[in-house]
XYZ file of C-alpha atoms in Angstrom:
682
model
C 119.957 27.072 243.119
C 119.814 24.513 240.313
C 120.590 20.817 240.786
C 123.724 21.288 238.703
C 124.939 24.157 240.876
C 124.083 22.254 244.055
C 126.036 19.231 242.883
C 128.931 21.473 241.921
C 128.985 23.049 245.399
C 128.828 19.646 247.103
C 131.691 18.366 245.018
C 133.714 21.515 245.613
C 133.283 21.299 249.373
C 134.039 17.572 249.447
C 137.308 18.365 247.725
C 138.408 19.980 251.000
C 136.519 17.905 253.500
C 138.479 14.788 252.643
C 141.841 16.174 253.889
C 140.054 17.540 256.963
C 138.617 14.122 257.795
C 142.052 12.566 257.379
C 143.681 15.115 259.687
C 144.040 12.533 262.485
C 146.072 10.344 260.172
C 148.266 13.226 259.072
C 148.442 15.803 261.912
C 151.521 17.459 260.428
C 149.447 18.622 257.495
C 146.369 19.915 259.333
C 145.575 22.743 256.956
C 142.976 25.484 257.050
C 139.775 24.083 255.521
C 136.418 25.559 254.431
C 134.550 24.441 257.541
C 137.144 26.235 259.673
C 135.483 29.462 258.554
C 132.714 28.700 261.053
C 135.285 28.554 263.870
C 136.826 31.955 263.191
C 136.443 34.682 265.797
C 137.639 38.259 265.643
C 137.404 41.605 267.433
C 136.186 44.996 266.279
C 135.500 48.492 267.641
C 137.762 48.321 270.740
C 136.962 51.132 273.189
C 139.336 51.932 276.017
C 137.911 53.287 279.274
C 138.737 56.902 280.194
C 141.079 55.745 282.976
C 142.939 53.387 280.619
C 142.266 50.256 282.704
C 139.668 48.386 280.615
C 138.866 47.705 276.979
C 135.321 46.955 275.825
C 135.096 45.492 272.342
C 132.806 43.618 269.948
C 133.588 39.902 269.686
C 132.382 38.231 266.488
C 131.734 34.530 265.981
C 129.920 32.286 263.493
C 126.681 30.424 264.135
C 126.976 27.224 262.085
C 123.325 26.269 262.607
C 121.841 29.629 261.653
C 124.628 30.457 259.164
C 124.975 33.944 260.652
C 127.645 36.076 262.222
C 127.085 36.801 265.903
C 128.407 39.726 267.918
C 128.621 40.245 271.672
C 130.455 42.671 273.923
C 133.479 41.527 275.890
C 135.841 43.314 278.225
C 139.517 42.847 279.136
C 141.964 44.771 281.309
C 144.734 46.621 279.484
C 147.251 44.314 281.164
C 145.538 41.327 279.445
C 143.825 39.890 282.528
C 140.205 39.446 283.558
C 138.812 38.715 280.080
C 135.022 38.416 280.430
C 131.731 38.667 278.493
C 129.398 41.629 278.938
C 126.494 40.419 276.787
C 125.220 37.019 275.698
C 122.144 35.333 274.260
C 120.481 35.698 270.882
C 120.705 39.497 270.663
C 123.674 40.923 268.771
C 125.487 43.809 270.445
C 127.596 46.583 268.913
C 128.912 50.162 269.287
C 130.184 50.142 272.904
C 130.689 53.703 274.193
C 132.055 54.614 277.631
C 130.510 57.459 279.615
C 132.947 60.324 280.364
C 133.449 59.078 283.952
C 133.807 55.441 282.860
C 131.004 54.248 285.117
C 128.594 53.261 282.356
C 128.797 51.629 278.950
C 126.330 52.480 276.210
C 125.691 50.021 273.367
C 123.229 48.864 270.725
C 121.490 45.500 270.916
C 119.413 43.886 268.191
C 117.298 40.746 268.037
C 114.671 39.705 265.482
C 115.054 42.989 263.612
C 114.305 45.183 266.664
C 117.108 47.480 267.850
C 117.468 49.009 271.297
C 119.846 51.448 272.920
C 121.039 49.853 276.150
C 123.268 50.875 279.052
C 125.339 48.894 281.543
C 126.358 50.154 284.984
C 129.904 48.883 285.361
C 130.012 48.705 289.164
C 126.968 46.435 289.516
C 126.650 44.867 286.077
C 123.029 45.973 285.844
C 121.706 46.783 282.382
C 118.698 48.722 281.145
C 117.109 49.386 277.776
C 117.002 53.149 277.352
C 114.895 53.330 274.186
C 114.079 51.641 270.896
C 115.966 52.944 267.878
C 116.059 52.551 264.107
C 119.281 52.431 262.076
C 121.591 54.373 264.399
C 124.861 55.463 262.764
C 126.474 57.513 265.539
C 126.454 57.774 269.363
C 128.061 60.352 271.657
C 127.883 61.108 275.391
C 127.563 64.732 276.500
C 130.564 66.090 278.453
C 128.664 65.875 281.746
C 127.428 62.334 281.043
C 123.779 63.281 281.459
C 122.680 63.209 277.805
C 123.272 61.057 274.739
C 123.322 62.318 271.160
C 122.662 60.014 268.237
C 122.139 60.116 264.500
C 119.157 57.974 263.531
C 116.960 57.303 260.533
C 113.536 58.962 260.467
C 111.105 57.332 258.007
C 108.708 59.450 256.016
C 105.260 58.364 254.927
C 105.191 58.175 251.150
C 102.162 59.775 249.532
C 100.079 57.577 247.290
C 100.452 58.474 243.614
C 96.921 57.329 242.789
C 93.783 56.748 244.839
C 92.388 53.261 244.387
C 89.285 51.676 245.785
C 89.832 49.462 248.793
C 89.864 45.767 248.008
C 86.746 43.806 249.059
C 86.925 42.047 252.396
C 88.598 38.681 252.027
C 89.851 39.418 248.499
C 93.361 38.269 247.564
C 94.824 40.977 245.367
C 98.371 41.261 244.145
C 100.813 43.420 246.050
C 100.381 47.135 245.236
C 102.691 48.951 242.829
C 105.934 50.379 244.188
C 106.510 53.991 243.198
C 110.087 55.321 243.100
C 110.823 59.030 242.728
C 113.965 59.581 244.814
C 117.517 59.658 243.410
C 118.839 57.163 245.957
C 116.238 54.453 246.191
C 118.239 51.295 246.880
C 121.500 50.395 248.575
C 123.681 47.339 248.484
C 123.118 45.190 251.549
C 119.833 46.962 252.336
C 117.784 46.568 249.180
C 115.069 49.087 248.356
C 115.167 51.964 250.813
C 112.395 53.454 252.862
C 111.802 57.120 252.288
C 113.246 59.248 255.055
C 116.301 61.075 256.383
C 118.919 60.743 259.105
C 118.537 63.278 261.902
C 120.129 64.171 265.213
C 118.422 63.228 268.461
C 119.195 63.737 272.129
C 118.152 61.414 274.924
C 118.489 61.495 278.703
C 121.127 59.059 279.952
C 118.376 57.696 282.220
C 116.289 56.718 279.177
C 112.997 57.923 277.742
C 111.911 59.196 274.347
C 114.595 60.684 272.076
C 113.981 64.301 271.036
C 114.680 65.193 267.390
C 117.031 68.150 267.057
C 117.908 68.626 263.382
C 115.328 69.518 260.770
C 114.768 69.615 257.025
C 114.961 67.310 254.030
C 118.666 66.655 254.601
C 120.732 63.835 256.053
C 122.669 64.562 259.251
C 124.494 61.267 259.230
C 127.489 60.424 261.366
C 128.780 60.659 264.906
C 127.946 64.070 266.411
C 130.429 65.972 268.576
C 129.231 67.868 271.633
C 130.088 71.492 272.313
C 131.828 71.835 275.681
C 128.879 73.783 277.109
C 126.423 71.058 276.025
C 124.222 73.511 274.132
C 124.950 72.397 270.556
C 126.225 69.564 268.403
C 128.733 69.538 265.554
C 127.939 67.244 262.635
C 128.726 66.776 258.958
C 125.804 67.201 256.550
C 124.988 68.064 252.961
C 122.158 70.584 253.200
C 122.292 71.703 249.566
C 119.172 71.429 247.385
C 121.071 69.177 244.946
C 122.658 67.030 247.669
C 121.650 63.744 246.033
C 123.432 64.743 242.803
C 126.482 66.175 244.612
C 126.994 63.479 247.253
C 130.427 64.446 248.622
C 129.822 68.149 249.145
C 129.295 68.155 252.906
C 130.005 70.863 255.483
C 130.535 70.938 259.245
C 127.473 72.412 260.967
C 126.819 73.534 264.493
C 123.261 72.541 265.395
C 121.562 74.273 268.327
C 119.822 71.978 270.812
C 117.414 74.759 271.703
C 115.823 75.358 268.313
C 117.563 73.079 265.790
C 119.090 75.910 263.760
C 122.185 74.885 261.809
C 125.186 77.155 261.221
C 127.763 76.141 258.600
C 131.371 76.365 259.798
C 132.933 75.274 256.478
C 132.092 76.363 252.952
C 134.402 74.785 250.383
C 133.663 72.605 247.371
C 134.295 69.134 248.743
C 133.636 67.016 251.807
C 134.135 68.223 255.376
C 133.455 65.400 257.817
C 134.156 63.778 261.213
C 134.331 66.835 263.497
C 135.994 66.278 266.907
C 136.272 69.005 269.534
C 139.555 69.691 271.330
C 139.764 69.005 275.087
C 139.615 72.725 275.866
C 136.629 73.206 273.529
C 138.370 75.884 271.471
C 139.258 73.985 268.264
C 137.709 71.428 265.920
C 139.669 68.797 264.019
C 137.976 67.419 260.906
C 138.589 65.605 257.621
C 138.121 66.579 253.981
C 139.638 67.670 250.684
C 139.172 70.209 247.896
C 137.100 68.318 245.362
C 138.804 68.018 241.964
C 136.424 65.272 240.791
C 139.258 62.781 240.597
C 138.776 59.075 241.057
C 141.089 59.116 244.078
C 141.485 62.139 246.323
C 143.597 62.146 249.483
C 141.521 62.886 252.588
C 143.439 65.271 254.844
C 143.244 66.344 258.484
C 142.244 69.954 259.134
C 142.010 72.205 262.153
C 139.816 75.253 262.742
C 138.675 77.390 265.618
C 135.348 76.550 267.203
C 133.626 79.346 265.270
C 134.994 78.131 261.899
C 137.829 80.641 261.593
C 141.549 79.934 261.212
C 141.296 76.826 259.026
C 144.537 74.997 258.225
C 145.597 71.611 256.882
C 147.814 69.591 259.216
C 148.687 66.638 256.943
C 149.589 68.430 253.722
C 153.040 66.793 253.678
C 151.811 63.266 254.477
C 150.267 62.347 251.053
C 148.143 59.622 252.642
C 144.400 59.555 253.297
C 143.617 59.784 257.007
C 140.555 58.763 258.992
C 139.144 58.524 262.531
C 140.687 61.638 264.134
C 140.878 61.582 267.949
C 142.401 64.279 270.128
C 145.312 63.544 272.412
C 143.885 64.195 275.890
C 146.540 66.864 276.518
C 145.322 68.794 273.460
C 148.798 68.977 271.922
C 148.154 66.582 269.061
C 145.666 64.394 267.201
C 145.649 60.642 266.606
C 144.447 59.244 263.281
C 144.443 56.079 261.170
C 146.007 55.745 257.703
C 147.150 53.184 255.136
C 150.788 53.188 254.088
C 152.015 50.712 251.450
C 149.834 47.785 252.480
C 150.028 48.481 256.233
C 147.390 50.274 258.298
C 148.841 52.466 261.035
C 147.824 54.734 263.880
C 149.567 58.072 263.580
C 149.913 61.099 265.837
C 150.409 64.628 264.590
C 151.282 67.761 266.518
C 149.370 70.976 265.912
C 152.450 72.130 263.995
C 152.285 69.141 261.613
C 154.937 66.771 263.002
C 153.868 63.134 262.385
C 154.776 60.039 264.407
C 153.643 56.447 263.933
C 152.205 55.055 267.164
C 150.972 51.607 266.037
C 151.016 49.382 262.940
C 149.321 46.203 261.802
C 145.827 47.579 262.336
C 143.039 45.581 260.644
C 141.723 42.049 260.461
C 137.970 42.645 260.324
C 137.593 41.650 256.652
C 137.879 37.875 256.775
C 137.915 36.749 253.163
C 140.597 38.943 251.620
C 143.451 41.079 253.074
C 141.805 44.495 252.767
C 142.571 47.462 255.019
C 140.199 47.662 257.982
C 140.190 47.942 261.762
C 139.936 50.766 264.293
C 141.474 52.241 267.451
C 140.624 54.389 270.472
C 142.604 56.445 272.995
C 142.344 56.657 276.798
C 142.581 59.718 279.004
C 146.314 59.141 279.534
C 147.080 58.612 275.827
C 147.070 54.805 275.781
C 146.069 53.355 272.373
C 143.995 50.215 271.897
C 143.462 48.821 268.383
C 142.588 45.750 266.320
C 145.798 43.926 265.412
C 146.116 41.525 262.482
C 148.686 39.480 260.619
C 148.658 36.778 257.922
C 148.140 34.141 260.634
C 145.199 35.693 262.525
C 142.228 38.045 262.062
C 141.607 41.013 264.355
C 142.715 40.745 267.973
C 142.694 43.469 270.627
C 146.103 45.038 271.245
C 147.404 47.966 273.280
C 150.217 50.374 272.452
C 152.133 52.456 274.997
C 154.607 55.186 274.028
C 158.093 53.747 273.616
C 156.976 50.118 273.949
C 156.089 47.384 271.483
C 152.345 46.713 271.062
C 150.952 44.055 273.383
C 148.262 41.642 272.239
C 145.467 41.280 274.806
C 143.294 38.580 273.200
C 143.769 35.294 271.351
C 140.308 34.707 269.933
C 141.306 32.334 267.109
C 144.394 30.752 268.638
C 142.582 27.534 269.542
C 141.753 27.146 265.838
C 144.634 28.713 263.931
C 147.377 27.988 266.444
C 147.107 24.299 265.578
C 146.897 24.713 261.811
C 149.625 24.526 259.227
C 149.022 27.968 257.743
C 150.379 29.541 254.587
C 153.404 31.813 254.841
C 153.214 35.225 253.197
C 156.233 36.962 251.664
C 156.417 40.546 250.406
C 157.903 41.201 246.961
C 158.708 44.343 244.961
C 159.027 44.483 241.197
C 159.046 46.957 238.310
C 156.056 47.516 236.057
C 156.694 46.769 232.412
C 154.725 49.888 231.487
C 156.821 52.608 233.093
C 159.242 50.983 235.528
C 157.316 52.005 238.634
C 157.945 49.983 241.762
C 154.938 47.788 242.583
C 154.349 46.011 245.882
C 152.914 42.522 246.149
C 152.839 39.405 248.289
C 153.347 35.703 247.583
C 151.367 33.196 249.637
C 153.242 29.904 249.975
C 151.400 26.611 250.583
C 151.956 24.987 253.979
C 155.059 22.782 253.899
C 156.239 24.595 250.781
C 158.902 22.682 248.873
C 161.143 24.969 246.756
C 162.030 22.022 244.549
C 158.431 21.519 243.456
C 156.371 23.382 240.852
C 153.022 24.800 242.019
C 150.046 26.209 240.123
C 149.786 29.985 240.572
C 146.657 32.029 241.327
C 146.758 35.759 240.650
C 144.178 37.240 243.081
C 143.193 40.873 242.350
C 141.712 43.326 244.820
C 138.602 45.394 244.196
C 137.899 49.056 244.773
C 139.740 49.827 242.614
C 140.796 52.511 245.107
C 141.680 50.101 247.927
C 144.662 48.047 249.031
C 145.765 44.611 250.108
C 148.459 44.010 252.705
C 150.071 41.659 255.200
C 146.740 40.745 256.791
C 144.690 37.627 257.466
C 142.623 36.367 254.526
C 140.604 33.155 254.580
C 140.509 32.965 250.778
C 144.298 33.121 250.501
C 144.718 30.472 253.189
C 142.245 28.152 251.460
C 143.892 28.588 248.062
C 147.311 27.865 249.559
C 145.963 24.897 251.538
C 144.966 23.394 248.172
C 148.664 23.560 247.142
C 148.577 26.739 245.083
C 150.978 29.620 245.168
C 148.986 32.858 245.389
C 150.093 36.287 244.213
C 148.275 39.425 245.290
C 149.398 42.875 244.239
C 148.687 46.560 244.791
C 148.758 47.833 241.188
C 148.497 51.490 240.221
C 145.277 52.953 241.555
C 145.740 51.280 244.937
C 145.528 53.460 248.028
C 148.340 53.987 250.522
C 150.903 55.137 247.945
C 149.933 58.762 247.501
C 147.509 60.751 245.371
C 149.540 60.614 242.155
C 149.815 56.814 242.241
C 146.111 56.426 243.000
C 145.094 58.648 240.096
C 147.193 56.849 237.495
C 143.918 55.081 236.647
C 141.717 58.192 236.756
C 139.384 57.916 233.730
C 141.717 55.101 232.591
C 140.563 51.990 234.419
C 141.149 49.236 233.469
C 144.400 50.318 231.870
C 148.043 50.005 232.734
C 147.159 48.319 236.020
C 146.993 45.295 233.704
C 150.728 45.733 232.983
C 151.480 45.935 236.713
C 149.663 42.656 237.335
C 151.331 40.841 234.453
C 154.716 42.107 235.633
C 153.971 40.624 239.031
C 153.203 37.246 237.476
C 156.453 37.423 235.495
C 158.400 38.267 238.670
C 157.043 35.188 240.435
C 157.726 32.972 237.406
C 161.392 33.975 237.510
C 161.677 32.392 240.947
C 161.193 28.964 239.393
C 158.528 27.580 241.745
C 155.582 27.923 239.364
C 154.047 25.379 237.013
C 153.806 27.716 234.011
C 151.178 25.497 232.380
C 148.769 26.218 235.254
C 148.339 29.940 235.751
C 144.954 31.059 237.074
C 143.387 34.450 237.755
C 140.534 35.641 239.942
C 139.293 38.763 241.690
C 136.175 40.378 243.069
C 134.409 43.640 242.216
C 137.191 45.813 240.755
C 139.264 42.643 240.721
C 136.443 41.001 238.782
C 136.638 43.836 236.258
C 140.364 43.274 235.811
C 139.902 39.508 235.579
C 137.413 39.941 232.734
C 139.759 42.495 231.147
C 142.751 40.158 231.414
C 141.090 37.244 229.614
C 140.271 39.654 226.793
C 143.923 40.677 226.465
C 145.880 37.463 227.016
C 145.494 33.706 226.803
C 148.275 32.912 229.285
C 145.849 31.837 232.043
C 144.419 28.354 232.069
C 141.139 29.460 233.720
C 139.593 32.541 235.325
C 136.923 33.419 237.890
C 135.467 36.941 237.797
C 133.464 37.606 240.970
C 130.858 40.405 240.955
C 132.461 42.165 237.954
C 131.507 45.190 235.900
C 131.360 44.142 232.262
C 129.682 47.126 230.603
C 130.321 50.539 232.173
C 127.236 52.098 230.590
C 124.827 49.581 232.069
C 126.739 49.683 235.346
C 126.420 53.412 236.012
C 122.723 53.276 235.084
C 121.899 50.367 237.412
C 124.298 50.634 240.370
C 123.013 51.909 243.715
C 125.354 54.926 243.982
C 125.209 55.960 240.342
C 125.428 59.758 240.998
C 128.875 59.182 242.530
C 130.202 56.922 239.778
C 129.122 59.201 236.931
C 130.590 62.256 238.667
C 133.966 60.851 239.741
C 134.808 57.859 237.567
C 133.898 59.237 234.137
C 134.290 62.540 232.293
C 130.561 62.769 231.508
C 127.352 60.686 231.370
C 127.420 57.722 228.973
C 125.132 59.311 226.383
C 127.618 62.162 225.933
C 130.758 60.029 225.502
C 129.621 56.458 224.795
C 132.960 55.571 223.221
C 134.776 56.332 226.482
C 132.573 53.906 228.408
C 132.859 51.243 225.731
C 136.638 51.228 225.373
C 136.979 50.611 229.126
C 134.385 47.826 229.197
C 135.562 44.187 229.274
C 132.593 43.412 227.011
C 134.356 45.305 224.221
C 137.046 42.595 224.127
C 134.847 39.534 224.546
C 135.635 38.513 220.957
C 139.212 37.776 222.075
C 138.335 35.559 225.036
C 139.272 31.881 224.878
C 139.980 31.318 228.589
C 137.397 29.212 230.496
C 135.750 31.823 232.717
C 133.391 31.468 235.666
C 131.213 34.396 236.823
C 130.050 34.694 240.460
C 127.648 37.379 241.718
C 125.109 37.759 244.509
C 121.524 37.898 243.311
C 120.882 40.876 245.630
C 124.017 42.770 244.598
C 123.072 46.405 243.989
C 126.657 47.677 243.673
C 127.666 45.597 240.645
C 124.299 44.111 239.682
C 124.145 40.510 238.513
C 123.091 41.710 235.067
C 126.760 42.609 234.551
C 127.881 39.000 235.021
C 124.943 37.798 232.917
C 126.092 39.919 229.963
C 129.537 38.351 229.971
C 128.155 34.853 230.528
C 125.746 35.101 227.606
C 128.353 36.679 225.351
C 130.771 33.847 226.122
C 128.030 31.293 225.529
C 127.320 32.835 222.131
C 131.005 32.449 221.344
C 131.030 28.843 222.683
C 133.679 29.638 225.297
C 133.606 27.383 228.357
C 131.842 29.406 231.035
C 129.668 29.046 234.119
C 127.414 31.551 235.901
C 127.164 31.092 239.673
C 124.306 33.037 241.253
C 124.484 33.421 245.044
C 120.905 33.574 246.399
C 120.200 36.472 248.737
C 123.800 37.744 248.665
C 124.682 41.407 248.286
C 127.999 42.742 246.980
C 129.641 41.398 250.130
C 129.162 37.744 249.245
C 130.894 36.530 252.405
C 128.446 37.981 254.949
C 126.951 34.524 255.444
C 129.693 32.147 256.643
C 128.561 29.393 254.267
C 128.860 31.800 251.335
C 132.370 32.787 252.409
C 133.265 29.097 252.559
C 131.596 28.155 249.274
C 133.027 31.024 247.228
C 136.603 29.796 247.533
C 135.469 26.209 246.978
C 133.846 27.166 243.678
C 136.957 29.026 242.561
C 139.231 26.099 243.357
C 136.956 23.503 241.769
C 136.835 25.560 238.550
C 140.616 25.767 238.488
C 140.958 22.054 239.277
C 138.539 21.247 236.445
C 140.761 23.088 233.948
C 144.146 22.213 235.349
C 146.639 20.666 232.972
C 148.055 17.427 234.302
C 151.629 16.269 233.550
């Protein structure tokens, strides 16, 4: 980082540290501050025991000295008592999984880059390391509790392209060339990938060496489901020769433990994923859709017989994407998670297609912005445990019983947030100027909001673009409001949770009329009379960064803008992003060399000649999803035009800039300092 950037960061952080240091003098205005990010704690992956008495979950905290997130396992009774840690120390723990009898708890532990599969005996508290593992993505106990199935990465030794003489002893040569021949050779958050595939393994519950079950040059990635007789596994895989070019076309396979043979149970064009076997072992619930190559396609819940016959869609009338299917223990229905107009819910559906909502307010595991997230699990008697969120707290563990209101079991951030003057969040609805559609949004009010005052307004735009914001905790929104800004965030057309038609209003047309939705939201807030119209600001990340760059090319109404990790040129994006086969196939009608004009007319770079708004660009230097070269193009174009601009490079950061707590803290500080620098004073 340059001296200029370092000084800018220091000044931005000091902007907030002063009120924090004066908190003792003004306790009534003790607002959420950047350093409070390091005090946040939240829950994820809650797993209820088979008897419904205990919940094991992952508890996340921030290490201010190492600037890392930490994760350990904790446990709490479903009545909220006896809250206790299960793991501690320097090793991070994740993926708790109860044995069928509830006597043992399986989990992953990792320290210094080495991962192990560990087990805890719940009656004695003894733990044992069962085996070392590498990049596990799914764990499942066998029905009898004697065997564990897992999906794990298997590296392959790359063959040398050329034979070179060995370097002389003691010689200091440069690093050897890196040869890339695979379609998928890098991934955001992981960097350049090792050659290899994900395969199924089985391991004795007493430990030992895992035995590889699946075979071939295919990925068998995901949580496997056991057959009731324990002789085979069900898993989703893409075993086609062109799998890397057709990434979504997966099928459900039954893989024999005896010889590794794989039998396809589905055969349609499109994804078939997440198989779960019914309690009686006769049916399989799974997810998928018929692929129409649309930008947004609703994922539905399906049911078939164990042999693949009798397929039917259960959620055809729901018009919402579903995820995480889990059978009701009585076999009469299936639980699932879905987003509905900015709220994440746990639903239940009968085998005849009748839907009920069993819990709402799921989420809270994305700390910076109010994205959909979270998870749930179900006990043997149908009790639901889930991560509960709201604008005033990130994910907590909660339990839901039929006919009763959800009960919160933990208060991980209460000591911090319970004593803060937090922003209040209000839902609004307004009509789009483009076609009169109803659009949902939220206004974040500064602490101690005074309706007689005028406040600067920040329009904050979500990414995706096929994603959604909602009434959820968001550190960025709290920090913006704590600096006395009104904040507006909106779910414009293309957002998920409003049905397939609404999501595909931007299919092959993004950015487009989502711009009109956002501007209509700003106009709706202005009509309320609380906004200083001279100080309108706009920011967003990823897809929101795209729209921010698009907005400054279409209007000069904003005083300043910050585009975080944007796409500026769609042609360069699809030819440099990590999952380029997906983007070319689903976001565009053809490759860029066949229809270059289509890519260009949707690129913010095409309108850079109109930009007069001071615009900051922020991107992680290790971002492989929207590479930093995108931000650099806009920065250099604006510099050529002598528009006030700044490029902020985040060292070591991937697309998820906020993985490091200090980065999460600094990002909002940079945004606010840029807006403060360009704010019009009375």
